[in-house]
Tab-separated table of C-alpha atoms (C1' of nucleotides) in Angstrom:
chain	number	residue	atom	x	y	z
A	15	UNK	CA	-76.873	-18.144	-37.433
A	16	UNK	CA	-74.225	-16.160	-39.245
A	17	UNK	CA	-70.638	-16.667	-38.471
A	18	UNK	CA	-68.684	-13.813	-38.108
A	19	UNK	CA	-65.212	-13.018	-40.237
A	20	UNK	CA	-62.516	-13.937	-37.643
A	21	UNK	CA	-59.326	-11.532	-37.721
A	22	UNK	CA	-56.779	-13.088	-39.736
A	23	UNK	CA	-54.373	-10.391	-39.379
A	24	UNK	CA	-55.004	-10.760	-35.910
A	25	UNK	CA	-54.802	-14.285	-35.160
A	26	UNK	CA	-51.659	-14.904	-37.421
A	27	UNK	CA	-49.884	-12.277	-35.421
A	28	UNK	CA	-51.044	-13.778	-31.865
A	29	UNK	CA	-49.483	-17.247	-33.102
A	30	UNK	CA	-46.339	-15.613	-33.646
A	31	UNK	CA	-46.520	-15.902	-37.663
A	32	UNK	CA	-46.104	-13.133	-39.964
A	33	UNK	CA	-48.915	-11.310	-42.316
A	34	UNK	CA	-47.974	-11.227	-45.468
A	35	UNK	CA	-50.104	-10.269	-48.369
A	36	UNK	CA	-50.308	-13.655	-49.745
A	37	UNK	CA	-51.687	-15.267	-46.709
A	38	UNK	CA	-54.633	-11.969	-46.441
A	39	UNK	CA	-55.736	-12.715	-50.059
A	40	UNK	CA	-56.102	-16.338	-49.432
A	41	UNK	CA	-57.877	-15.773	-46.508
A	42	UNK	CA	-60.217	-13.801	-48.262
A	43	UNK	CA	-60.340	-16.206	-51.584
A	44	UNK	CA	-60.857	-19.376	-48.606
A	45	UNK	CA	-63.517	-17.244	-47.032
A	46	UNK	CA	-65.399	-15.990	-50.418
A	47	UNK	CA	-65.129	-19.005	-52.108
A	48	UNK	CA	-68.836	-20.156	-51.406
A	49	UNK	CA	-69.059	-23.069	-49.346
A	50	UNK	CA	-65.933	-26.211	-49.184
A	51	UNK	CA	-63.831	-25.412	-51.921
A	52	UNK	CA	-60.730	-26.837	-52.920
A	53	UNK	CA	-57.323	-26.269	-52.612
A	54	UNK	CA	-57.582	-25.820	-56.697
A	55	UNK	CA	-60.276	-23.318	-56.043
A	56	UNK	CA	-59.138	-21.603	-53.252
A	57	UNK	CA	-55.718	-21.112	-55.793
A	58	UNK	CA	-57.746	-19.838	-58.608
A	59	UNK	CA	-60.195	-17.156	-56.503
A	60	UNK	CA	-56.434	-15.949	-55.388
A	61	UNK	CA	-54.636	-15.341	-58.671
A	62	UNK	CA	-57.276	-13.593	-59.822
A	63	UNK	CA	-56.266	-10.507	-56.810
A	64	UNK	CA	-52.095	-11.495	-57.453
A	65	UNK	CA	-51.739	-13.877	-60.378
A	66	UNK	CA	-47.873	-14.723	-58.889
A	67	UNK	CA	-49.071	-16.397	-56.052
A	68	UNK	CA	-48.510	-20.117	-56.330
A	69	UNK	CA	-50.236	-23.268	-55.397
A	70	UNK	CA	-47.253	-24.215	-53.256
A	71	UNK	CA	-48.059	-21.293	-51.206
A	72	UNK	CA	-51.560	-21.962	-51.447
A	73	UNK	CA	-51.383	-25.479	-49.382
A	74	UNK	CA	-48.807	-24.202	-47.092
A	75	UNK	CA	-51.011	-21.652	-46.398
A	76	UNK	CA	-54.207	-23.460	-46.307
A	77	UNK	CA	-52.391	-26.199	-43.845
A	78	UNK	CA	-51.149	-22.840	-41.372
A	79	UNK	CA	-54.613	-21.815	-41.612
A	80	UNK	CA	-56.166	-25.457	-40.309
A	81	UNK	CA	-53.555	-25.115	-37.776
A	82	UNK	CA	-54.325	-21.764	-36.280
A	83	UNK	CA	-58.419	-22.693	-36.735
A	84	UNK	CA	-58.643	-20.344	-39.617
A	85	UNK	CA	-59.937	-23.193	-41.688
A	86	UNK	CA	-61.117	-26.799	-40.710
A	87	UNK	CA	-59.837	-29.203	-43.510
A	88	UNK	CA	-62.175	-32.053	-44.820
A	89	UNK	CA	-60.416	-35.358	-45.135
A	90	UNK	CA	-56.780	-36.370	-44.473
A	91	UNK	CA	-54.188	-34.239	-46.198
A	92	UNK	CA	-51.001	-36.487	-44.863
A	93	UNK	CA	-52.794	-39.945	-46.153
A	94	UNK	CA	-53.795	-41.664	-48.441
A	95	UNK	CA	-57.845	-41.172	-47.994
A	96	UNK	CA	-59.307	-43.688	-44.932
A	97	UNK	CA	-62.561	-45.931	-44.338
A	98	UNK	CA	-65.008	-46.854	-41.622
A	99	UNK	CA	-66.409	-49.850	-41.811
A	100	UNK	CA	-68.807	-48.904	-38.817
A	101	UNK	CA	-71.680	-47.190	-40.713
A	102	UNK	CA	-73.794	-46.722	-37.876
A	103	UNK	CA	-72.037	-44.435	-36.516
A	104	UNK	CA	-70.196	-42.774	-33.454
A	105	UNK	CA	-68.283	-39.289	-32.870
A	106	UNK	CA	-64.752	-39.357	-34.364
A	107	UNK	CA	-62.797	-37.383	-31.945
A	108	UNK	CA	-59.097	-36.606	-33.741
A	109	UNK	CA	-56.282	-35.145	-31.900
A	110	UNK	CA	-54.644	-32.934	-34.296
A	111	UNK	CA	-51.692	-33.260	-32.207
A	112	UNK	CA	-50.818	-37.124	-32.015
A	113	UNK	CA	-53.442	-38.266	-34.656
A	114	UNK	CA	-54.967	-40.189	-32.154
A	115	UNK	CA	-58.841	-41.464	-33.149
A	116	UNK	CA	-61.393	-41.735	-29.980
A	117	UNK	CA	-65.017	-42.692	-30.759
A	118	UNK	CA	-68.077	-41.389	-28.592
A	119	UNK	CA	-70.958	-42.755	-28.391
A	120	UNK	CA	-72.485	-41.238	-25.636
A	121	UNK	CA	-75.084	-39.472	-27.594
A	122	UNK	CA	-77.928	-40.445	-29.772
A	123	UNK	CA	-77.343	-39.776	-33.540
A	124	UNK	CA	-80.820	-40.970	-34.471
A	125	UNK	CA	-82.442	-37.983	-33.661
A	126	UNK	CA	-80.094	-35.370	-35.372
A	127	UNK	CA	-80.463	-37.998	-38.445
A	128	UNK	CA	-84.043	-37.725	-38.040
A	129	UNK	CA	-84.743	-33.916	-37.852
A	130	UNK	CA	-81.949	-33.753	-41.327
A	131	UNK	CA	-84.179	-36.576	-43.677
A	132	UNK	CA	-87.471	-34.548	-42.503
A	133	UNK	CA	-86.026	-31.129	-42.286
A	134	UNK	CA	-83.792	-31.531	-45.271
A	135	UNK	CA	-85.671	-33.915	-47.119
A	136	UNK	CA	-82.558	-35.953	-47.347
A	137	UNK	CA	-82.253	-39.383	-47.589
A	138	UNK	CA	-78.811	-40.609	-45.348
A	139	UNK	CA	-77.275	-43.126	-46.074
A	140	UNK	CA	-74.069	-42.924	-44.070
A	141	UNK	CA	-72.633	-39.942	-41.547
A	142	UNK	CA	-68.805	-38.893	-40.709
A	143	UNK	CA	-69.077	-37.027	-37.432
A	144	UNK	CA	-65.672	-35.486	-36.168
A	145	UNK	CA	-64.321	-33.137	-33.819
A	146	UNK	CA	-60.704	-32.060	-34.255
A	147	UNK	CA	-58.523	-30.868	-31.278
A	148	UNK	CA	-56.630	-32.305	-28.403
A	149	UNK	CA	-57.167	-35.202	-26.965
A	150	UNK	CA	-56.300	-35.412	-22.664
A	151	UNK	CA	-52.898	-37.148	-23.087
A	152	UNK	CA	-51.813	-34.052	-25.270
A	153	UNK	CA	-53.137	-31.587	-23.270
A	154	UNK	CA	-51.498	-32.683	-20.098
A	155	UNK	CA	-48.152	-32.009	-22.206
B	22	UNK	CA	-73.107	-50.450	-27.999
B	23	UNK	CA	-70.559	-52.153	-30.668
B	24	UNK	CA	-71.990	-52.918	-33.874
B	25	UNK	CA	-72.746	-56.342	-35.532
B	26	UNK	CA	-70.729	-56.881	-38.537
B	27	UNK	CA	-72.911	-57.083	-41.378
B	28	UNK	CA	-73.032	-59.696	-43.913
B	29	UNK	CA	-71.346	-58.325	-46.964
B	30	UNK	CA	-72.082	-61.003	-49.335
B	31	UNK	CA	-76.034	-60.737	-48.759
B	32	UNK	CA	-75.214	-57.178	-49.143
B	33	UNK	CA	-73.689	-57.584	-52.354
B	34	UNK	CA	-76.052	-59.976	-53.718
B	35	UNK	CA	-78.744	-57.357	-52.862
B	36	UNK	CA	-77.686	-54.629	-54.745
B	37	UNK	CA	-76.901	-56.609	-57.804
B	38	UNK	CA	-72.615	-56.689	-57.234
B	39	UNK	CA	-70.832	-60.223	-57.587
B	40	UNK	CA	-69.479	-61.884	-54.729
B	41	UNK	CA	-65.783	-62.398	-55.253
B	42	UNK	CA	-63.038	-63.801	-52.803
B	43	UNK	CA	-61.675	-60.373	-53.691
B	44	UNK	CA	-64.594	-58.306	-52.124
B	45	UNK	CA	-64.958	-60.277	-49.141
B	46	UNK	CA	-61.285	-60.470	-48.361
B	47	UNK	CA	-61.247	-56.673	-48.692
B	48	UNK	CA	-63.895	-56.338	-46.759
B	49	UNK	CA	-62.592	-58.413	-44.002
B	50	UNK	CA	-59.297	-56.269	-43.959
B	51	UNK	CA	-61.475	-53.111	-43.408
B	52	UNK	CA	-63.327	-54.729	-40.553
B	53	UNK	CA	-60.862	-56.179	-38.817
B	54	UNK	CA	-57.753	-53.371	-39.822
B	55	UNK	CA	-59.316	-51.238	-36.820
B	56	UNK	CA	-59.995	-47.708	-36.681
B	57	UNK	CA	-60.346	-45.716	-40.280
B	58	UNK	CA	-57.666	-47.917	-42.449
B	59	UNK	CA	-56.493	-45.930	-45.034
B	60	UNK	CA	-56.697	-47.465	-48.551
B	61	UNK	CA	-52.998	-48.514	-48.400
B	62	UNK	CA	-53.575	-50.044	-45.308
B	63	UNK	CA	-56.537	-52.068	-45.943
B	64	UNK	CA	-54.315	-53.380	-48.803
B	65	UNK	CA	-51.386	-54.526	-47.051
B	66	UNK	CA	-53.795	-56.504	-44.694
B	67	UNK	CA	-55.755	-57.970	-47.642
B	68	UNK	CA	-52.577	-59.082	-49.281
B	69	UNK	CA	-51.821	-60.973	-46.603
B	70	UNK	CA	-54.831	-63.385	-47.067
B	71	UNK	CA	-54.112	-63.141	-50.689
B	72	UNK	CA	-51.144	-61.583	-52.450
B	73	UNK	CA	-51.937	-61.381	-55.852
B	74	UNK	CA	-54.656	-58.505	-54.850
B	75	UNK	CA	-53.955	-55.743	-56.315
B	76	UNK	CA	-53.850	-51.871	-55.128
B	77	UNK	CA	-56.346	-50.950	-58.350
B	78	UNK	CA	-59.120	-53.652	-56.934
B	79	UNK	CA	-58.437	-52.287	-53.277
B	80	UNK	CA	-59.454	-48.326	-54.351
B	81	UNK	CA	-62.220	-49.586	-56.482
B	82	UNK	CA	-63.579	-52.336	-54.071
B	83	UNK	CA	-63.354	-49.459	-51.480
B	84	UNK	CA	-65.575	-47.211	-53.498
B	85	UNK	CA	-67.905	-49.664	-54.202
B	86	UNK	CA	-68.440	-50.544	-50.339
B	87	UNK	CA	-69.068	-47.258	-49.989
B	88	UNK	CA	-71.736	-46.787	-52.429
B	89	UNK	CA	-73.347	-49.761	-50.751
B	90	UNK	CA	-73.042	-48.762	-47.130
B	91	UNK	CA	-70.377	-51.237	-46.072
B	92	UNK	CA	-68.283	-48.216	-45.698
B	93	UNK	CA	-67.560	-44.755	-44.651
B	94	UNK	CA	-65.518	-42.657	-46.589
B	95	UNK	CA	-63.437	-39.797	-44.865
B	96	UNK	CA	-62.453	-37.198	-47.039
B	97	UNK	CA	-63.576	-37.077	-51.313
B	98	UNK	CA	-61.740	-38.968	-53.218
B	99	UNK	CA	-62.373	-37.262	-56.345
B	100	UNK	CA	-61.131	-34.117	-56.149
B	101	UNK	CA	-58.309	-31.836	-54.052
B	102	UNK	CA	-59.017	-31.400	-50.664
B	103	UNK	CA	-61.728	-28.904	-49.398
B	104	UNK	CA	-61.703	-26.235	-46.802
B	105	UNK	CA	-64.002	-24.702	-44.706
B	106	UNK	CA	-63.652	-21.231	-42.840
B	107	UNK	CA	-66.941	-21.955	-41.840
B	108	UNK	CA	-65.277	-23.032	-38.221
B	109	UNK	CA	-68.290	-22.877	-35.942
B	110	UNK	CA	-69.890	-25.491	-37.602
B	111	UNK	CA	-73.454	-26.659	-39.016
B	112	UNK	CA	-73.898	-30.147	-40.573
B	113	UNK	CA	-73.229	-30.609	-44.403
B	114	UNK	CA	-75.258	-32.479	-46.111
B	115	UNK	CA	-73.577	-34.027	-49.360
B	116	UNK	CA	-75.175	-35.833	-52.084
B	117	UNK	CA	-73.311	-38.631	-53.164
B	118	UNK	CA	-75.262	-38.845	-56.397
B	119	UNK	CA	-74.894	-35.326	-57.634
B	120	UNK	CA	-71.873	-34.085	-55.159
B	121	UNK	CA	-74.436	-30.831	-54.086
B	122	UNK	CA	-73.391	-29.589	-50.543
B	123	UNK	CA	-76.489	-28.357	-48.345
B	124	UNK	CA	-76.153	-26.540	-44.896
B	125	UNK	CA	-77.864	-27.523	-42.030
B	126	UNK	CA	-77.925	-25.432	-38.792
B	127	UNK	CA	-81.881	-26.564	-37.194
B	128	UNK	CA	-80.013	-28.242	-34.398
B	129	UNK	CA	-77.976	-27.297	-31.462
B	130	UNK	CA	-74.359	-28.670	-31.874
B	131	UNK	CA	-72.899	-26.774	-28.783
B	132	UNK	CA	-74.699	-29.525	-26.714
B	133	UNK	CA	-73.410	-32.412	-28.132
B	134	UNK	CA	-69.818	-30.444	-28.185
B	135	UNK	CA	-69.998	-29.887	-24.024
B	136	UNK	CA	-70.923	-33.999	-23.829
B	137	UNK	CA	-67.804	-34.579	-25.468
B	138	UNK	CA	-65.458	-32.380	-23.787
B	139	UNK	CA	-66.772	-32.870	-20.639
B	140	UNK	CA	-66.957	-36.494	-20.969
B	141	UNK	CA	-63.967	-37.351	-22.698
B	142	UNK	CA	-61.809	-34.738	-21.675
B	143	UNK	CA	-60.923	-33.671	-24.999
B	144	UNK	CA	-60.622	-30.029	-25.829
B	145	UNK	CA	-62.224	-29.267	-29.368
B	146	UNK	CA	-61.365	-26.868	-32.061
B	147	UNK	CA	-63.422	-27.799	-34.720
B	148	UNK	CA	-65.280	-29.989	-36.018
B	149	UNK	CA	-66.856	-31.660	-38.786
B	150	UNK	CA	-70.208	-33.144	-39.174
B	151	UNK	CA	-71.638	-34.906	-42.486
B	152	UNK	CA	-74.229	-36.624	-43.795
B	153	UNK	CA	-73.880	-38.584	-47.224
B	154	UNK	CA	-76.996	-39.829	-49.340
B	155	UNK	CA	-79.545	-38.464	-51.637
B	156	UNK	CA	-80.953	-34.894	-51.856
B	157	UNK	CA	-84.415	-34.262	-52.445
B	158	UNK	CA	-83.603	-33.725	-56.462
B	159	UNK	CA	-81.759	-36.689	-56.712
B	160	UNK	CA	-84.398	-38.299	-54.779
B	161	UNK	CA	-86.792	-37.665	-57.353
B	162	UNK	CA	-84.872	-38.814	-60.327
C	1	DT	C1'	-30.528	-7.601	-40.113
C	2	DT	C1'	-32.377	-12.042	-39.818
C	3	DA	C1'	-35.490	-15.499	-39.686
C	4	DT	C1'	-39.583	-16.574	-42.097
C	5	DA	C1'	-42.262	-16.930	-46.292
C	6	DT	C1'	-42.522	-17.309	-51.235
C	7	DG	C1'	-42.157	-19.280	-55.980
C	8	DC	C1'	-40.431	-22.528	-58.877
C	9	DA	C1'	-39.575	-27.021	-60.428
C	10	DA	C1'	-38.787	-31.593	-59.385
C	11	DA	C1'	-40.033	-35.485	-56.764
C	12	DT	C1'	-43.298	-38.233	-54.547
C	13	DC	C1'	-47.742	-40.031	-53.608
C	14	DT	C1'	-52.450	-41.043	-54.502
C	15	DT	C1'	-55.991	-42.231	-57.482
C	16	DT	C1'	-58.009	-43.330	-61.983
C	17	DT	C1'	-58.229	-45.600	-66.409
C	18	DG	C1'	-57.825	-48.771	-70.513
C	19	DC	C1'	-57.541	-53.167	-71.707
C	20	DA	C1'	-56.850	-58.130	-71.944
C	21	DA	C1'	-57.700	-62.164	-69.199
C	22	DG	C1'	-60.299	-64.460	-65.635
C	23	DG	C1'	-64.339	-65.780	-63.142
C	24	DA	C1'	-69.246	-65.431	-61.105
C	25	DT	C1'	-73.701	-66.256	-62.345
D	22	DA	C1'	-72.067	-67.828	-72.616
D	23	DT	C1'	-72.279	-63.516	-70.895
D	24	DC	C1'	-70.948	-59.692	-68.691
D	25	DC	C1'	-68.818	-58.153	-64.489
D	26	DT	C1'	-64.261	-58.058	-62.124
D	27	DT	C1'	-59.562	-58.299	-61.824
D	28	DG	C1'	-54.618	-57.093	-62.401
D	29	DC	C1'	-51.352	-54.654	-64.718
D	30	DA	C1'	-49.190	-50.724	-66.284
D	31	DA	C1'	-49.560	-46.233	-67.670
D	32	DA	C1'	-51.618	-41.756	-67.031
D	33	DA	C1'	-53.424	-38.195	-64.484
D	34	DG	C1'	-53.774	-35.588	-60.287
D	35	DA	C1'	-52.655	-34.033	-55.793
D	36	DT	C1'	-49.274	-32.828	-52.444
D	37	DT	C1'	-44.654	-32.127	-50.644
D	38	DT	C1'	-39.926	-30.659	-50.776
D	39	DG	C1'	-35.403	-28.252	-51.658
D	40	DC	C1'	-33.480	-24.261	-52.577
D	41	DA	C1'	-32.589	-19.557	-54.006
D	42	DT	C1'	-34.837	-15.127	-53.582
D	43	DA	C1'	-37.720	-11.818	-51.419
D	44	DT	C1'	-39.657	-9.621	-47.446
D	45	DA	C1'	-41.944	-8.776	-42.669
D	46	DA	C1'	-40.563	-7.486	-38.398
DNA sequence: TTATATGCAAATCTTTTGCAAGGAT
DNA sequence: ATCCTTGCAAAAGATTTGCATATAA
């Protein structure tokens, strides 16, 4: 169940942007940082390999790496933070492109919330499920 | 499949939270601001019903509804934003009591992924799913 | 060489907080 | 009457931006 490292080096350099040492060491400080840290964290892990490296760099960087699906970022980093009022829930599907929001529905949550309360012994009381990428209008372009 | 509006006042009263004009012109503005308002919006559309609300009552009404269930939040509020290289995805299960982040990978996501592509036509790069509520220690508190 | 990336500092937003006044119960 | 809520303004944080310098290709 174990993801594998993906090739930063590698993927920067397909998308046509350049390695530079900053960008490796906060790939590695994003990817050894345990799990979801912050932008905050993610800074601190990578001063601690180069202490000149700023946070400016650090958000550029960690925005680049959302873009090139080095990193997946949790919440909205352009906004101020947004609500749902529909609790029960649906699939957010967000084109990183246009920002367009689609909801499916098509598939019953009730079980996956099931097997997590039994399997996890969690108690939910809400859900937030998203997939990020391009919706059909912006892959047509 | 669309979801009955639910009575925020009962809700309120339930849970031992006044009922104010305030909270239940907020809450309209969420419901009716359509898909994932962001705080500033739900305020412009709640100052329109009544002006003299202010942005303070907005975040912390917000909050609130989401303690309650009235709401979804997207992102955390409290803190920077968080990354994940973690791109091919498991659920995260977060504790909105003591903020704890659990993993959980006992169900097939690549499934639900091919439903959405194939029946929305959307091409996905990542995703991000979540529950929020109580983990088993918090549970037993 | 040349366009891109970095670091710094300032500017801009977002969000939280303290406190006095108002209002729900 | 009491205690929760509100609004205001200030404070604290998070994020972005402009620009000069450094550097990958």
């Amino acid at each position: 169940m174990n993801e594998s490292r993906p090739n930063a080096m590698a993927i920067l350099r397909e998308r046509g942007y350049r390695v530079t040492p900053q960008r490796l060491k906060i790939y590695n400080a994003l990817w050894n940082a345990g799990s979801h840290p912050t932008v905050i964290e993610v800074h601190q892990r990578a001063i601690k390999e180069d202490p000149t490296i700023s946070k400016a760099t650090v958000y550029k960087t960690l925005q680049l790496f959302t873009e090139i699906g080095l990193a997946v970022e949790m919440g909205f980093r352009d906004e101020s933070t947004r609500y749902d009022p529909e609790v029960d829930g649906h699939i957010n599907l967000i084109c990183t492109q246009c920002g367009s929001v689609e909801d499916y529905d098509g598939i019953d949550l009730s079980s996956i919330k099931n097997g997590v309360e039994k399997g996890m012994k969690f108690k939910i009381f809400a859900h937030r499920f998203e997939v990020h990428g391009l919706c059909s209008k912006c892959q047509a372009k």
